[in-house]
Amino acid sequence: MLYGLRDIPALLRTPTGRGQLRLAAWLAMWPLLNPLAALYRRLVVGRTRIVAVVGSFGKTTTTATTSSVLLDQPPWTEDNFLTRLAEAIFRIRPGDRHAVMEVGIGWPGEMAPYARLIRPDIVVFTSVGTDHLKKFGSLEVIRDEKAQMIRALGPGGVAVLNGDDSNVLRMRDQTQARIVTYGFDEHNDIRATDVSLADWPDGTAFTLHAAGATQRVHLQLIGRAMVYAALAAAAVALAEGLEPERILQRLEQIQPISRRMEPVRLASGAIVLRDTRKSTRETVCRFYTSDAADE
């Protein structure tokens, strides 16, 4: 979000413009807040285990589900860059066992300072896709940039990888941390089978295979993408020692996320799926289709 001095008079004329100026001013404080937040992370909340969620798409949903399962509360914020990340660090309180935050990038070179700030204990890597492709030039560059967060994990960390995405799986060689994979393919550590929309419009059902056991799960969320998010949340919670019964209970309590495959009932009785947050090619063509019902 870049504005010149000549843009300020026009921005001041409208409430939206003034809001944009306030946001721009807040984000401009990143050079000051970043080192302060990094110091706070090291000296005050160094024992808090931070879960960082990265990827081209699926981050917000995965952050929300992981926070709901691991912390039994929604995430603090959906903003995921610059000053907002520093703000998220400052919101952690001494004694907090866990924190979950989404981390996004828009330009090459952003992820490394974010990784140094957060010092993650767990990284969830959702996907590598064409979002921001013009800025990065290739999927390989996007993958390498996002991998900076994986590389920041220590030997005691956990990398939770989408095992159905070949680009994400390549991150296995980028860290000494323990690897946990999730997805639909049989090779994944945490996987889903028998996905069904039979609960329509109340959600999606699937069989969860994890920790040597199987359990039928009934999400209040709709679609294949939501199952991915649920699997990632379960993988994190299991890695952190949550009991399977509590994980299942919290998964089934998660409410539809605003503007993410959110069912909206019209006055006529028809139901519209509202999915207006983001529409990269992959999310439209693959992850939000209903073909999971046929599996």
mmCIF file of C-alpha atoms in Angstrom:
data_model
loop_
_atom_site.group_PDB
_atom_site.id
_atom_site.type_symbol
_atom_site.label_atom_id
_atom_site.label_comp_id
_atom_site.label_asym_id
_atom_site.label_seq_id
_atom_site.Cartn_x
_atom_site.Cartn_y
_atom_site.Cartn_z
ATOM 1 C CA MET A 1 0.000 0.000 0.000
ATOM 2 C CA LEU A 2 2.017 2.955 -1.305
ATOM 3 C CA TYR A 3 0.819 6.564 -1.382
ATOM 4 C CA GLY A 4 2.557 9.763 -2.407
ATOM 5 C CA LEU A 5 2.131 13.179 -0.868
ATOM 6 C CA ARG A 6 -0.071 14.195 -3.792
ATOM 7 C CA ASP A 7 -2.545 11.425 -2.857
ATOM 8 C CA ILE A 8 -3.148 12.653 0.689
ATOM 9 C CA PRO A 9 -5.719 15.445 -0.044
ATOM 10 C CA ALA A 10 -7.919 13.040 -2.012
ATOM 11 C CA LEU A 11 -7.636 10.354 0.658
ATOM 12 C CA LEU A 12 -8.612 12.785 3.401
ATOM 13 C CA ARG A 13 -11.922 13.545 1.692
ATOM 14 C CA THR A 14 -13.512 10.153 2.376
ATOM 15 C CA PRO A 15 -13.838 7.867 5.429
ATOM 16 C CA THR A 16 -12.302 5.028 3.438
ATOM 17 C CA GLY A 17 -9.384 7.193 2.389
ATOM 18 C CA ARG A 18 -8.763 8.349 5.945
ATOM 19 C CA GLY A 19 -8.841 4.728 7.072
ATOM 20 C CA GLN A 20 -6.265 3.852 4.436
ATOM 21 C CA LEU A 21 -4.016 6.669 5.630
ATOM 22 C CA ARG A 22 -4.266 5.482 9.237
ATOM 23 C CA LEU A 23 -3.408 1.949 8.162
ATOM 24 C CA ALA A 24 -0.494 3.160 6.040
ATOM 25 C CA ALA A 25 0.854 5.172 8.981
ATOM 26 C CA TRP A 26 0.550 2.148 11.272
ATOM 27 C CA LEU A 27 2.321 -0.138 8.823
ATOM 28 C CA ALA A 28 5.089 2.440 8.412
ATOM 29 C CA MET A 29 6.005 1.851 12.066
ATOM 30 C CA TRP A 30 7.339 -1.642 11.186
ATOM 31 C CA PRO A 31 11.048 -0.598 11.315
ATOM 32 C CA LEU A 32 10.527 0.601 14.895
ATOM 33 C CA LEU A 33 8.216 -2.132 16.190
ATOM 34 C CA ASN A 34 9.997 -5.089 14.590
ATOM 35 C CA PRO A 35 13.130 -5.000 16.798
ATOM 36 C CA LEU A 36 11.034 -4.255 19.892
ATOM 37 C CA ALA A 37 8.717 -7.181 19.163
ATOM 38 C CA ALA A 38 11.716 -9.450 18.490
ATOM 39 C CA LEU A 39 13.159 -8.491 21.877
ATOM 40 C CA TYR A 40 9.810 -9.141 23.544
ATOM 41 C CA ARG A 41 9.642 -12.546 21.871
ATOM 42 C CA ARG A 42 13.115 -13.544 23.087
ATOM 43 C CA LEU A 43 13.072 -12.151 26.617
ATOM 44 C CA VAL A 44 9.426 -12.125 27.727
ATOM 45 C CA VAL A 45 7.518 -14.837 25.840
ATOM 46 C CA GLY A 46 10.391 -17.073 24.791
ATOM 47 C CA ARG A 47 8.709 -20.129 26.277
ATOM 48 C CA THR A 48 5.499 -19.693 24.304
ATOM 49 C CA ARG A 49 5.334 -22.164 21.456
ATOM 50 C CA ILE A 50 4.321 -20.247 18.343
ATOM 51 C CA VAL A 51 2.553 -21.893 15.433
ATOM 52 C CA ALA A 52 3.217 -20.009 12.178
ATOM 53 C CA VAL A 53 0.894 -20.761 9.256
ATOM 54 C CA VAL A 54 2.353 -20.050 5.813
ATOM 55 C CA GLY A 55 1.369 -20.822 2.233
ATOM 56 C CA SER A 56 -0.075 -19.347 -0.929
ATOM 57 C CA PHE A 57 -3.668 -20.037 0.056
ATOM 58 C CA GLY A 58 -5.584 -21.675 2.879
ATOM 59 C CA LYS A 59 -3.712 -19.698 5.554
ATOM 60 C CA THR A 60 -6.605 -17.838 7.143
ATOM 61 C CA THR A 61 -8.855 -20.889 7.361
ATOM 62 C CA THR A 62 -6.036 -23.049 8.689
ATOM 63 C CA THR A 63 -5.046 -20.410 11.244
ATOM 64 C CA ALA A 64 -8.647 -20.142 12.434
ATOM 65 C CA THR A 65 -9.155 -23.896 12.768
ATOM 66 C CA THR A 66 -5.770 -24.448 14.420
ATOM 67 C CA SER A 67 -6.390 -21.674 16.916
ATOM 68 C CA SER A 68 -9.850 -23.053 17.674
ATOM 69 C CA VAL A 69 -8.526 -26.568 18.284
ATOM 70 C CA LEU A 70 -5.225 -25.793 20.019
ATOM 71 C CA LEU A 71 -6.272 -22.716 22.018
ATOM 72 C CA ASP A 72 -10.055 -23.180 22.057
ATOM 73 C CA GLN A 73 -10.385 -19.590 20.858
ATOM 74 C CA PRO A 74 -10.385 -17.678 17.542
ATOM 75 C CA PRO A 75 -7.163 -16.034 16.335
ATOM 76 C CA TRP A 76 -6.466 -12.487 17.437
ATOM 77 C CA THR A 77 -6.225 -11.049 13.954
ATOM 78 C CA GLU A 78 -6.328 -12.020 10.310
ATOM 79 C CA ASP A 79 -3.659 -9.520 9.304
ATOM 80 C CA ASN A 80 -0.436 -11.298 8.544
ATOM 81 C CA PHE A 81 2.372 -8.921 7.604
ATOM 82 C CA LEU A 82 4.639 -6.082 8.751
ATOM 83 C CA THR A 83 3.381 -4.180 11.807
ATOM 84 C CA ARG A 84 0.455 -6.563 12.247
ATOM 85 C CA LEU A 85 2.869 -9.417 12.978
ATOM 86 C CA ALA A 86 4.690 -7.314 15.564
ATOM 87 C CA GLU A 87 1.304 -6.509 17.091
ATOM 88 C CA ALA A 88 0.484 -10.234 17.215
ATOM 89 C CA ILE A 89 3.736 -10.901 19.094
ATOM 90 C CA PHE A 90 2.938 -8.196 21.653
ATOM 91 C CA ARG A 91 -0.476 -9.767 22.255
ATOM 92 C CA ILE A 92 1.156 -12.914 23.603
ATOM 93 C CA ARG A 93 1.170 -12.854 27.384
ATOM 94 C CA PRO A 94 3.841 -14.350 29.648
ATOM 95 C CA GLY A 95 2.667 -17.814 30.597
ATOM 96 C CA ASP A 96 0.751 -18.417 27.351
ATOM 97 C CA ARG A 97 1.594 -21.953 26.295
ATOM 98 C CA HIS A 98 0.789 -21.457 22.613
ATOM 99 C CA ALA A 99 0.100 -18.747 20.054
ATOM 100 C CA VAL A 100 -1.085 -19.205 16.473
ATOM 101 C CA MET A 101 -0.483 -16.645 13.743
ATOM 102 C CA GLU A 102 -0.835 -16.401 9.984
ATOM 103 C CA VAL A 103 2.184 -15.124 8.059
ATOM 104 C CA GLY A 104 1.833 -13.776 4.534
ATOM 105 C CA ILE A 105 4.230 -12.179 2.081
ATOM 106 C CA GLY A 106 3.810 -9.962 -0.942
ATOM 107 C CA TRP A 107 7.396 -9.373 -2.074
ATOM 108 C CA PRO A 108 10.666 -11.321 -2.231
ATOM 109 C CA GLY A 109 12.765 -10.961 0.896
ATOM 110 C CA GLU A 110 9.890 -10.560 3.363
ATOM 111 C CA MET A 111 9.761 -14.001 4.984
ATOM 112 C CA ALA A 112 13.269 -14.103 6.475
ATOM 113 C CA PRO A 113 12.751 -11.102 8.824
ATOM 114 C CA TYR A 114 9.331 -12.469 9.770
ATOM 115 C CA ALA A 115 10.946 -15.784 10.682
ATOM 116 C CA ARG A 116 13.586 -14.042 12.796
ATOM 117 C CA LEU A 117 10.848 -12.118 14.587
ATOM 118 C CA ILE A 118 8.533 -15.060 15.274
ATOM 119 C CA ARG A 119 11.108 -17.778 15.958
ATOM 120 C CA PRO A 120 8.474 -20.460 15.300
ATOM 121 C CA ASP A 121 8.237 -23.762 17.118
ATOM 122 C CA ILE A 122 5.719 -25.215 14.650
ATOM 123 C CA VAL A 123 5.196 -24.256 11.020
ATOM 124 C CA VAL A 124 2.141 -25.274 9.023
ATOM 125 C CA PHE A 125 2.788 -25.065 5.293
ATOM 126 C CA THR A 126 -0.525 -25.165 3.411
ATOM 127 C CA SER A 127 0.326 -24.732 -0.268
ATOM 128 C CA VAL A 128 2.483 -23.289 -3.005
ATOM 129 C CA GLY A 129 0.509 -21.589 -5.757
ATOM 130 C CA THR A 130 0.368 -18.781 -8.267
ATOM 131 C CA ASP A 131 -0.634 -15.993 -5.893
ATOM 132 C CA HIS A 132 1.855 -13.106 -6.332
ATOM 133 C CA LEU A 133 3.409 -14.947 -9.285
ATOM 134 C CA LYS A 134 4.092 -11.688 -11.158
ATOM 135 C CA LYS A 135 6.119 -10.335 -8.250
ATOM 136 C CA PHE A 136 8.129 -13.510 -7.703
ATOM 137 C CA GLY A 137 8.514 -14.768 -11.259
ATOM 138 C CA SER A 138 8.113 -18.517 -10.680
ATOM 139 C CA LEU A 139 6.674 -21.097 -8.319
ATOM 140 C CA GLU A 140 10.221 -22.098 -7.405
ATOM 141 C CA VAL A 141 10.980 -18.590 -6.128
ATOM 142 C CA ILE A 142 7.692 -18.486 -4.215
ATOM 143 C CA ARG A 143 8.448 -21.871 -2.671
ATOM 144 C CA ASP A 144 11.968 -20.857 -1.682
ATOM 145 C CA GLU A 145 10.773 -17.611 -0.122
ATOM 146 C CA LYS A 146 8.075 -19.269 1.979
ATOM 147 C CA ALA A 147 10.531 -21.990 3.011
ATOM 148 C CA GLN A 148 12.400 -19.393 5.079
ATOM 149 C CA MET A 149 9.911 -20.004 7.881
ATOM 150 C CA ILE A 150 10.526 -23.761 7.716
ATOM 151 C CA ARG A 151 14.288 -23.188 7.830
ATOM 152 C CA ALA A 152 13.851 -21.168 11.017
ATOM 153 C CA LEU A 153 12.655 -24.245 12.917
ATOM 154 C CA GLY A 154 15.070 -25.763 15.384
ATOM 155 C CA PRO A 155 15.645 -29.512 15.847
ATOM 156 C CA GLY A 156 12.881 -29.570 18.477
ATOM 157 C CA GLY A 157 10.364 -27.964 16.140
ATOM 158 C CA VAL A 158 7.607 -29.491 14.047
ATOM 159 C CA ALA A 159 6.928 -28.899 10.343
ATOM 160 C CA VAL A 160 3.319 -29.721 9.433
ATOM 161 C CA LEU A 161 3.241 -30.084 5.664
ATOM 162 C CA ASN A 162 0.423 -30.518 3.160
ATOM 163 C CA GLY A 163 1.477 -33.897 1.830
ATOM 164 C CA ASP A 164 -0.756 -33.623 -1.233
ATOM 165 C CA ASP A 165 1.216 -30.645 -2.574
ATOM 166 C CA SER A 166 4.506 -31.756 -4.163
ATOM 167 C CA ASN A 167 6.001 -28.285 -3.794
ATOM 168 C CA VAL A 168 5.278 -28.293 -0.075
ATOM 169 C CA LEU A 169 6.701 -31.787 0.365
ATOM 170 C CA ARG A 170 10.024 -30.532 -0.955
ATOM 171 C CA MET A 171 10.353 -28.626 2.304
ATOM 172 C CA ARG A 172 11.207 -31.881 4.080
ATOM 173 C CA ASP A 173 14.858 -31.365 3.175
ATOM 174 C CA GLN A 174 14.895 -27.768 4.409
ATOM 175 C CA THR A 175 14.723 -28.467 8.140
ATOM 176 C CA GLN A 176 15.945 -30.682 10.950
ATOM 177 C CA ALA A 177 12.555 -30.438 12.624
ATOM 178 C CA ARG A 178 10.142 -33.346 12.917
ATOM 179 C CA ILE A 179 7.942 -33.691 9.829
ATOM 180 C CA VAL A 180 4.206 -34.400 10.012
ATOM 181 C CA THR A 181 2.230 -34.580 6.768
ATOM 182 C CA TYR A 182 -1.510 -34.213 6.260
ATOM 183 C CA GLY A 183 -3.897 -34.576 3.346
ATOM 184 C CA PHE A 184 -5.949 -37.121 1.449
ATOM 185 C CA ASP A 185 -3.226 -39.338 -0.027
ATOM 186 C CA GLU A 186 -2.439 -42.601 1.749
ATOM 187 C CA HIS A 187 1.169 -41.667 2.519
ATOM 188 C CA ASN A 188 0.166 -38.819 4.869
ATOM 189 C CA ASP A 189 0.540 -39.152 8.640
ATOM 190 C CA ILE A 190 -2.806 -37.432 9.224
ATOM 191 C CA ARG A 191 -5.327 -38.084 6.481
ATOM 192 C CA ALA A 192 -8.983 -38.010 5.542
ATOM 193 C CA THR A 193 -11.084 -40.540 3.651
ATOM 194 C CA ASP A 194 -14.768 -40.981 2.862
ATOM 195 C CA VAL A 195 -15.438 -37.255 2.536
ATOM 196 C CA SER A 196 -19.115 -36.511 2.162
ATOM 197 C CA LEU A 197 -21.397 -33.503 1.889
ATOM 198 C CA ALA A 198 -24.266 -35.603 3.164
ATOM 199 C CA ASP A 199 -24.679 -33.151 6.048
ATOM 200 C CA TRP A 200 -25.481 -30.334 3.598
ATOM 201 C CA PRO A 201 -26.037 -27.538 4.392
ATOM 202 C CA ASP A 202 -24.770 -28.198 7.890
ATOM 203 C CA GLY A 203 -21.222 -29.212 7.023
ATOM 204 C CA THR A 204 -18.865 -31.902 5.800
ATOM 205 C CA ALA A 205 -18.215 -35.370 7.173
ATOM 206 C CA PHE A 206 -15.030 -37.396 6.799
ATOM 207 C CA THR A 207 -13.088 -40.203 8.429
ATOM 208 C CA LEU A 208 -9.976 -39.005 10.251
ATOM 209 C CA HIS A 209 -6.975 -41.327 10.310
ATOM 210 C CA ALA A 210 -4.491 -40.213 12.962
ATOM 211 C CA ALA A 211 -2.296 -41.686 15.682
ATOM 212 C CA GLY A 212 -3.180 -45.221 14.633
ATOM 213 C CA ALA A 213 -6.918 -44.695 15.067
ATOM 214 C CA THR A 214 -9.888 -43.745 12.888
ATOM 215 C CA GLN A 215 -12.760 -41.495 13.838
ATOM 216 C CA ARG A 216 -15.735 -40.065 11.956
ATOM 217 C CA VAL A 217 -15.723 -36.260 12.057
ATOM 218 C CA HIS A 218 -18.674 -33.995 11.320
ATOM 219 C CA LEU A 219 -17.470 -30.476 10.567
ATOM 220 C CA GLN A 220 -19.788 -27.501 10.459
ATOM 221 C CA LEU A 221 -17.528 -26.281 7.637
ATOM 222 C CA ILE A 222 -18.235 -26.997 3.977
ATOM 223 C CA GLY A 223 -15.927 -28.352 1.311
ATOM 224 C CA ARG A 224 -12.634 -30.071 0.677
ATOM 225 C CA ALA A 225 -10.538 -27.034 1.583
ATOM 226 C CA MET A 226 -12.066 -27.028 5.040
ATOM 227 C CA VAL A 227 -11.086 -30.666 5.512
ATOM 228 C CA TYR A 228 -7.479 -29.709 4.738
ATOM 229 C CA ALA A 229 -7.663 -27.018 7.410
ATOM 230 C CA ALA A 230 -9.146 -29.473 9.913
ATOM 231 C CA LEU A 231 -6.404 -32.012 9.199
ATOM 232 C CA ALA A 232 -3.700 -29.400 9.727
ATOM 233 C CA ALA A 233 -5.297 -28.335 13.016
ATOM 234 C CA ALA A 234 -5.497 -31.943 14.177
ATOM 235 C CA ALA A 235 -1.854 -32.517 13.229
ATOM 236 C CA VAL A 236 -0.701 -29.520 15.265
ATOM 237 C CA ALA A 237 -2.846 -30.430 18.264
ATOM 238 C CA LEU A 238 -1.645 -34.042 18.272
ATOM 239 C CA ALA A 239 1.975 -32.911 17.992
ATOM 240 C CA GLU A 240 1.422 -30.697 21.033
ATOM 241 C CA GLY A 241 -0.086 -33.491 23.114
ATOM 242 C CA LEU A 242 -3.805 -32.694 23.035
ATOM 243 C CA GLU A 243 -6.047 -35.672 23.693
ATOM 244 C CA PRO A 244 -7.770 -37.052 20.553
ATOM 245 C CA GLU A 245 -11.198 -36.750 22.184
ATOM 246 C CA ARG A 246 -10.712 -33.053 22.857
ATOM 247 C CA ILE A 247 -9.396 -32.478 19.328
ATOM 248 C CA LEU A 248 -12.475 -34.137 17.842
ATOM 249 C CA GLN A 249 -14.812 -32.150 20.079
ATOM 250 C CA ARG A 250 -13.232 -28.831 19.170
ATOM 251 C CA LEU A 251 -13.123 -29.633 15.449
ATOM 252 C CA GLU A 252 -16.842 -30.281 15.428
ATOM 253 C CA GLN A 253 -17.563 -27.038 17.291
ATOM 254 C CA ILE A 254 -15.849 -24.748 14.749
ATOM 255 C CA GLN A 255 -18.330 -22.377 13.155
ATOM 256 C CA PRO A 256 -18.258 -21.374 9.462
ATOM 257 C CA ILE A 257 -15.655 -18.705 8.822
ATOM 258 C CA SER A 258 -16.871 -15.387 7.455
ATOM 259 C CA ARG A 259 -16.619 -15.255 3.638
ATOM 260 C CA ARG A 260 -14.825 -18.623 3.466
ATOM 261 C CA MET A 261 -17.312 -21.084 2.033
ATOM 262 C CA GLU A 262 -19.829 -19.517 4.381
ATOM 263 C CA PRO A 263 -23.409 -20.767 3.858
ATOM 264 C CA VAL A 264 -25.871 -17.876 3.642
ATOM 265 C CA ARG A 265 -29.596 -18.653 3.610
ATOM 266 C CA LEU A 266 -31.628 -16.314 1.413
ATOM 267 C CA ALA A 267 -35.193 -15.216 2.077
ATOM 268 C CA SER A 268 -36.348 -17.619 -0.636
ATOM 269 C CA GLY A 269 -34.861 -20.525 1.294
ATOM 270 C CA ALA A 270 -32.009 -21.008 -1.163
ATOM 271 C CA ILE A 271 -28.503 -21.313 0.261
ATOM 272 C CA VAL A 272 -25.565 -19.445 -1.242
ATOM 273 C CA LEU A 273 -21.956 -20.291 -0.421
ATOM 274 C CA ARG A 274 -20.219 -16.989 0.199
ATOM 275 C CA ASP A 275 -16.527 -17.291 -0.654
ATOM 276 C CA THR A 276 -15.313 -13.792 -1.386
ATOM 277 C CA ARG A 277 -12.075 -13.457 0.585
ATOM 278 C CA LYS A 278 -9.705 -14.626 -2.126
ATOM 279 C CA SER A 279 -9.903 -16.309 -5.516
ATOM 280 C CA THR A 280 -6.554 -17.521 -6.793
ATOM 281 C CA ARG A 281 -6.813 -19.924 -9.693
ATOM 282 C CA GLU A 282 -6.073 -22.977 -7.583
ATOM 283 C CA THR A 283 -8.756 -22.234 -5.005
ATOM 284 C CA VAL A 284 -11.430 -21.810 -7.658
ATOM 285 C CA CYS A 285 -10.447 -24.785 -9.803
ATOM 286 C CA ARG A 286 -9.427 -27.311 -7.195
ATOM 287 C CA PHE A 287 -9.730 -26.718 -3.500
ATOM 288 C CA TYR A 288 -13.278 -25.389 -3.357
ATOM 289 C CA THR A 289 -14.882 -27.880 -5.694
ATOM 290 C CA SER A 290 -17.290 -30.471 -4.385
ATOM 291 C CA ASP A 291 -15.552 -33.437 -5.980
ATOM 292 C CA ALA A 292 -14.531 -34.566 -2.508
ATOM 293 C CA ALA A 293 -18.066 -35.848 -2.126
ATOM 294 C CA ASP A 294 -17.337 -38.437 -4.790
ATOM 295 C CA GLU A 295 -14.211 -39.808 -3.135
#
